[in-house]
Coordinates of C-alpha atoms in Angstrom, one line a residue:
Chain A
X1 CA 0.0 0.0 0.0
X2 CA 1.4 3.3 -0.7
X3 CA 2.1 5.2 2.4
X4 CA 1.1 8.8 2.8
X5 CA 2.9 11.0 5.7
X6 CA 2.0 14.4 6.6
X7 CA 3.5 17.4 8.3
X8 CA 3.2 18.8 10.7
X9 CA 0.9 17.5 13.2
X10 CA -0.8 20.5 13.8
X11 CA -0.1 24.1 13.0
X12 CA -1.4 27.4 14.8
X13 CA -2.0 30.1 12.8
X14 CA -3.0 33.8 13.1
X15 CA -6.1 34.7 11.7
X16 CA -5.2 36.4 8.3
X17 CA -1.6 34.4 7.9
X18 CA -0.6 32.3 5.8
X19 CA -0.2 28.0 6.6
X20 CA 1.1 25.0 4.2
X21 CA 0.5 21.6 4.7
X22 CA 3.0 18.6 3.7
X23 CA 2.5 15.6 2.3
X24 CA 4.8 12.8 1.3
X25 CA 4.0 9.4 -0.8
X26 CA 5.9 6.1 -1.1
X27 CA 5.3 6.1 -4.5
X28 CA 4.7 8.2 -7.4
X29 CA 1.4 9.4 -7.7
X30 CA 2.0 10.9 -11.5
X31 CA -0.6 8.5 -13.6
X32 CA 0.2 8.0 -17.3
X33 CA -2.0 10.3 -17.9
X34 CA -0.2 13.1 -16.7
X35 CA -3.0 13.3 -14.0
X36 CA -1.6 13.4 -10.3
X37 CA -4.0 11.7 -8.0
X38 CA -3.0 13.4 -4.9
X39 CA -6.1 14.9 -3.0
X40 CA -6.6 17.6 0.1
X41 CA -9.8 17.4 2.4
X42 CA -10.8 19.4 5.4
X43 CA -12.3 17.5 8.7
X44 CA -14.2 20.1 10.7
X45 CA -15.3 18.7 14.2
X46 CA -18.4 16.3 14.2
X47 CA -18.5 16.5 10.1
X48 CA -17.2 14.1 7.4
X49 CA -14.2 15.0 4.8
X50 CA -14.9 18.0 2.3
X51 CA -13.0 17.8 -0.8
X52 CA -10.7 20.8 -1.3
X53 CA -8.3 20.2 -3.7
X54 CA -8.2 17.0 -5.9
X55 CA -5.9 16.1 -8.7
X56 CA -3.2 17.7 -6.8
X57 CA -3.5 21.5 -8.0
X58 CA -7.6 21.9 -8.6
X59 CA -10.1 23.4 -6.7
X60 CA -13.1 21.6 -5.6
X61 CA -16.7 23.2 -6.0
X62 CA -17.3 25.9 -3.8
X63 CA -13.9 26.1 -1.7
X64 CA -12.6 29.8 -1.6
X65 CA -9.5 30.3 -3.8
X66 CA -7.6 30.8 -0.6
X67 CA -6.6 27.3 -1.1
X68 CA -4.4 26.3 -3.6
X69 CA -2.3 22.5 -4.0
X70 CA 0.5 22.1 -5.7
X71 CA 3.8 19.4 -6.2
X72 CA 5.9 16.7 -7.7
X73 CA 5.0 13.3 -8.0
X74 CA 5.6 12.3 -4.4
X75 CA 5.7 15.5 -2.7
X76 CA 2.9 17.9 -2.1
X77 CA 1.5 21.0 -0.1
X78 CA -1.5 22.6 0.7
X79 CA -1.6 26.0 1.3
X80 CA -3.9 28.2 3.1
X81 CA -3.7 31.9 2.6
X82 CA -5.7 34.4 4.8
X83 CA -6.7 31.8 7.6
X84 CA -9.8 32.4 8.6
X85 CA -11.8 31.0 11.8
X86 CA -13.6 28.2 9.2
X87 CA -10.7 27.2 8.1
X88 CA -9.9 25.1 11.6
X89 CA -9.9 21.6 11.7
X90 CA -8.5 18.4 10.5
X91 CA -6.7 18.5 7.0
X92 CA -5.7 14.8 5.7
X93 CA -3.9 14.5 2.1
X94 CA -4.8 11.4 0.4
X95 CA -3.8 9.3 -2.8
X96 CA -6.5 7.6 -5.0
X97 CA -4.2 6.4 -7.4
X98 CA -4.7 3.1 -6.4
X99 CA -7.0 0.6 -4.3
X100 CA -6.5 0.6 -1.5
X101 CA -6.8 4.2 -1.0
X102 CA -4.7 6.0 1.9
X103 CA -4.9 9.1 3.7
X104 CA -2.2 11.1 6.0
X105 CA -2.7 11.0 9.4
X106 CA -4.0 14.4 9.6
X107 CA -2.9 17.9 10.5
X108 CA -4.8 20.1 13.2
X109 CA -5.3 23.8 12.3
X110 CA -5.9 26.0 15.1
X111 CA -6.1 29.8 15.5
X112 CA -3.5 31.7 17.5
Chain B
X1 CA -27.9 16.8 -6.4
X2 CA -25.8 13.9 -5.3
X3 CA -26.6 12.7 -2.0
X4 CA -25.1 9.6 0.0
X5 CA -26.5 8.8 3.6
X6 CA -25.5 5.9 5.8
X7 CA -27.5 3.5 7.8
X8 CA -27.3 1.3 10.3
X9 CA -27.2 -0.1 14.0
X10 CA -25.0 1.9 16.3
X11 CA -24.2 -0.5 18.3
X12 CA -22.5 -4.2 18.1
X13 CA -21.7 -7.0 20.5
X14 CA -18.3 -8.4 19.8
X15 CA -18.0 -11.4 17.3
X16 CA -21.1 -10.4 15.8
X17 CA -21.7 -8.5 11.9
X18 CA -22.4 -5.3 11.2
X19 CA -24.4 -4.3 8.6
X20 CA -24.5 -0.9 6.9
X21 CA -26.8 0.6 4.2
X22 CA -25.5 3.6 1.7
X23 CA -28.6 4.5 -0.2
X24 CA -27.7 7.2 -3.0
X25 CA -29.6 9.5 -4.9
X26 CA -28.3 12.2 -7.7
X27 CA -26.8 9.0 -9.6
X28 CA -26.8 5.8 -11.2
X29 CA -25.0 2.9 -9.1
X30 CA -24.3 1.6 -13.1
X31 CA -22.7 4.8 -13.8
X32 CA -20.2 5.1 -10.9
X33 CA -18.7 3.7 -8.5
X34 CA -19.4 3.4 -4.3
X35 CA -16.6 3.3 -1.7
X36 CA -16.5 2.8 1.7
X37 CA -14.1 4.5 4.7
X38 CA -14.4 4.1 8.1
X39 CA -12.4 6.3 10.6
X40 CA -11.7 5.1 14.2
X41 CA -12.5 7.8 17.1
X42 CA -10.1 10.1 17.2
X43 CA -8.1 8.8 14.2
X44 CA -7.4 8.8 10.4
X45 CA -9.3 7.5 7.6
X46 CA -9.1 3.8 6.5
X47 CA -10.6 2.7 2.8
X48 CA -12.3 -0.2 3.3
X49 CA -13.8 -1.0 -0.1
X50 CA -15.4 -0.6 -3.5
X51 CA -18.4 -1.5 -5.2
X52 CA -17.5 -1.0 -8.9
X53 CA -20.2 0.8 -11.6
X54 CA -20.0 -2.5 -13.0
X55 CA -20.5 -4.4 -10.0
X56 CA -16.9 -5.3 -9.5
X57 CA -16.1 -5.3 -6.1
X58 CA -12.4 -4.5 -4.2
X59 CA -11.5 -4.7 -0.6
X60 CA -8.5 -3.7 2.2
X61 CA -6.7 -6.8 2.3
X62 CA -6.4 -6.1 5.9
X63 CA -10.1 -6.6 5.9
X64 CA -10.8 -8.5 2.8
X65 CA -11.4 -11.7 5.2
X66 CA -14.1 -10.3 6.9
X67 CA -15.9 -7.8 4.5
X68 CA -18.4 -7.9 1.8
X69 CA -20.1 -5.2 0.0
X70 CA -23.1 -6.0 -1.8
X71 CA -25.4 -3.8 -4.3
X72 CA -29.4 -3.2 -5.0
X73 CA -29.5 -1.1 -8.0
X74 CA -33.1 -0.9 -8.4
X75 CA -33.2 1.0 -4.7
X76 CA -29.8 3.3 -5.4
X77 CA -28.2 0.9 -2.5
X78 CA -25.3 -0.1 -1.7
X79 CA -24.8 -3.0 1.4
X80 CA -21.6 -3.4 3.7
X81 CA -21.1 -6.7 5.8
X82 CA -18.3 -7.2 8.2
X83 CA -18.5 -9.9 10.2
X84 CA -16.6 -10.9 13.6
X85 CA -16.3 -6.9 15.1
X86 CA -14.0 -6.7 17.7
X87 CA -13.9 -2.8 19.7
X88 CA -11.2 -1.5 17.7
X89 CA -14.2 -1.8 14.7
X90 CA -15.8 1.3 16.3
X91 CA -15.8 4.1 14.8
X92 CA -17.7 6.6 11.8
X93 CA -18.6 4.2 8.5
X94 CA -18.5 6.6 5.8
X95 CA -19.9 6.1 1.9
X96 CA -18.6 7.8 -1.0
X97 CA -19.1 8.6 -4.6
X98 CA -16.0 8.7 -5.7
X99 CA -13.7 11.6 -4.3
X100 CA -15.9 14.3 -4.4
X101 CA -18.6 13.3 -2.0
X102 CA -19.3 11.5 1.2
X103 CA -22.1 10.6 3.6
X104 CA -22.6 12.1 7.0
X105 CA -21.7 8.8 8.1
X106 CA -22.9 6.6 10.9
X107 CA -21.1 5.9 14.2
X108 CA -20.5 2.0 15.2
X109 CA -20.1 1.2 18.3
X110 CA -18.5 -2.5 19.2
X111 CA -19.2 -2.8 23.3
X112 CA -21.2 -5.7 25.1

């Protein structure tokens, strides 16, 4: 299975900075298609996963352009620009390249 | 609008099966595919499986021995069976359509 590590564990931010998010595969996540099937969801408390960023660098429906993904084939970041209070919770990174799919272990946001 | 939403008991003796309902409306089961993650309390995410447009199923290998994921297309549903649940089984059962969009999910609890 390919294993997906994240860093850091959890990052406090001041409302209006700036946080990034790592991510690290095992494997290459570059498909012969040229398509990069690295993914970024947000966790908030009591909720299920919203997609934020999939295919490595695209924005999902509805999530403010404040995020943004980019990276190589095995490593990856998410960043956050402008925190703002919604932006807290649980951000995991996650490769659907292949079956089985894996996830990070997550990264905690908090506000300063 | 897609919609998935999770059913089920919420709670499970030990050595007995659980058995979970995703019933999905917005799109054809023969169109695309179902997955299922579950997330321990208080951890990460864990794919469990995959119920293929085509009927094709997949599984975790670390669960492959105890799983099965079943489909009825006439009533948009999808089934999960795992049998044997010890504690460390409890947790939020998630369904998905693909990467985009998940279920509120449904906690499992494994306690006598």
């Amino acid at each position: 299975d390919i294993v997906m590590t994240q860093a850091p564990l959890s990052v406090s931010v001041t409302p209006g900075e700036s946080a990034s998010i790592s991510c690290r595969s095992s494997k290459s996540l570059l498909h012969s298609n040229g398509i990069t099937y690295v993914y970024w969801y947000l966790q908030k408390p009591g909720k299920s996963p919203q997609l934020l960023i999939y295919r490595m660098s695209n924005l999902a429906s509805g999530v403010p352009d404040r995020f943004s993904g980019s990276g190589s084939e095995t490593d990856f970041t998410l960043k956050i620009s402008r925190v703002e209070a919604e932006d807290v919770g649980i951000y995991y990174c996650g490769q659907l390249l292949e079956n089985p799919w894996t996830f990070g272990g997550g990264t905690k946001l908090e506000l300063k | 609008q897609v919609q998935l939403t999770e059913s089920g008991p919420g709670l499970v003796h030990p050595s007995e099966t659980l058995s979970l309902t995703c019933t999905v409306s917005g799109f054809s089961l023969t169109g695309y595919s179902v997955y299922w993650v579950r997330q321990p309390s208080g951890k990460g995410l864990e794919w469990m499986g995959r119920m293929r447009y085509n009927g094709d199923t997949s599984y975790n290998s670390a669960l492959k021995s105890r799983l099965s994921i079943s489909r009825d297309t006439s009533k948009n549903q999808v089934f999960l069976k795992m049998n044997s649940l010890q504690t460390d089984d409890t947790g939020t059962y998630y369904c998905t359509g693909g990467s985009h969009y998940w279920g509120q999910g449904v906690m499992v609890t494994v306690s006598s």
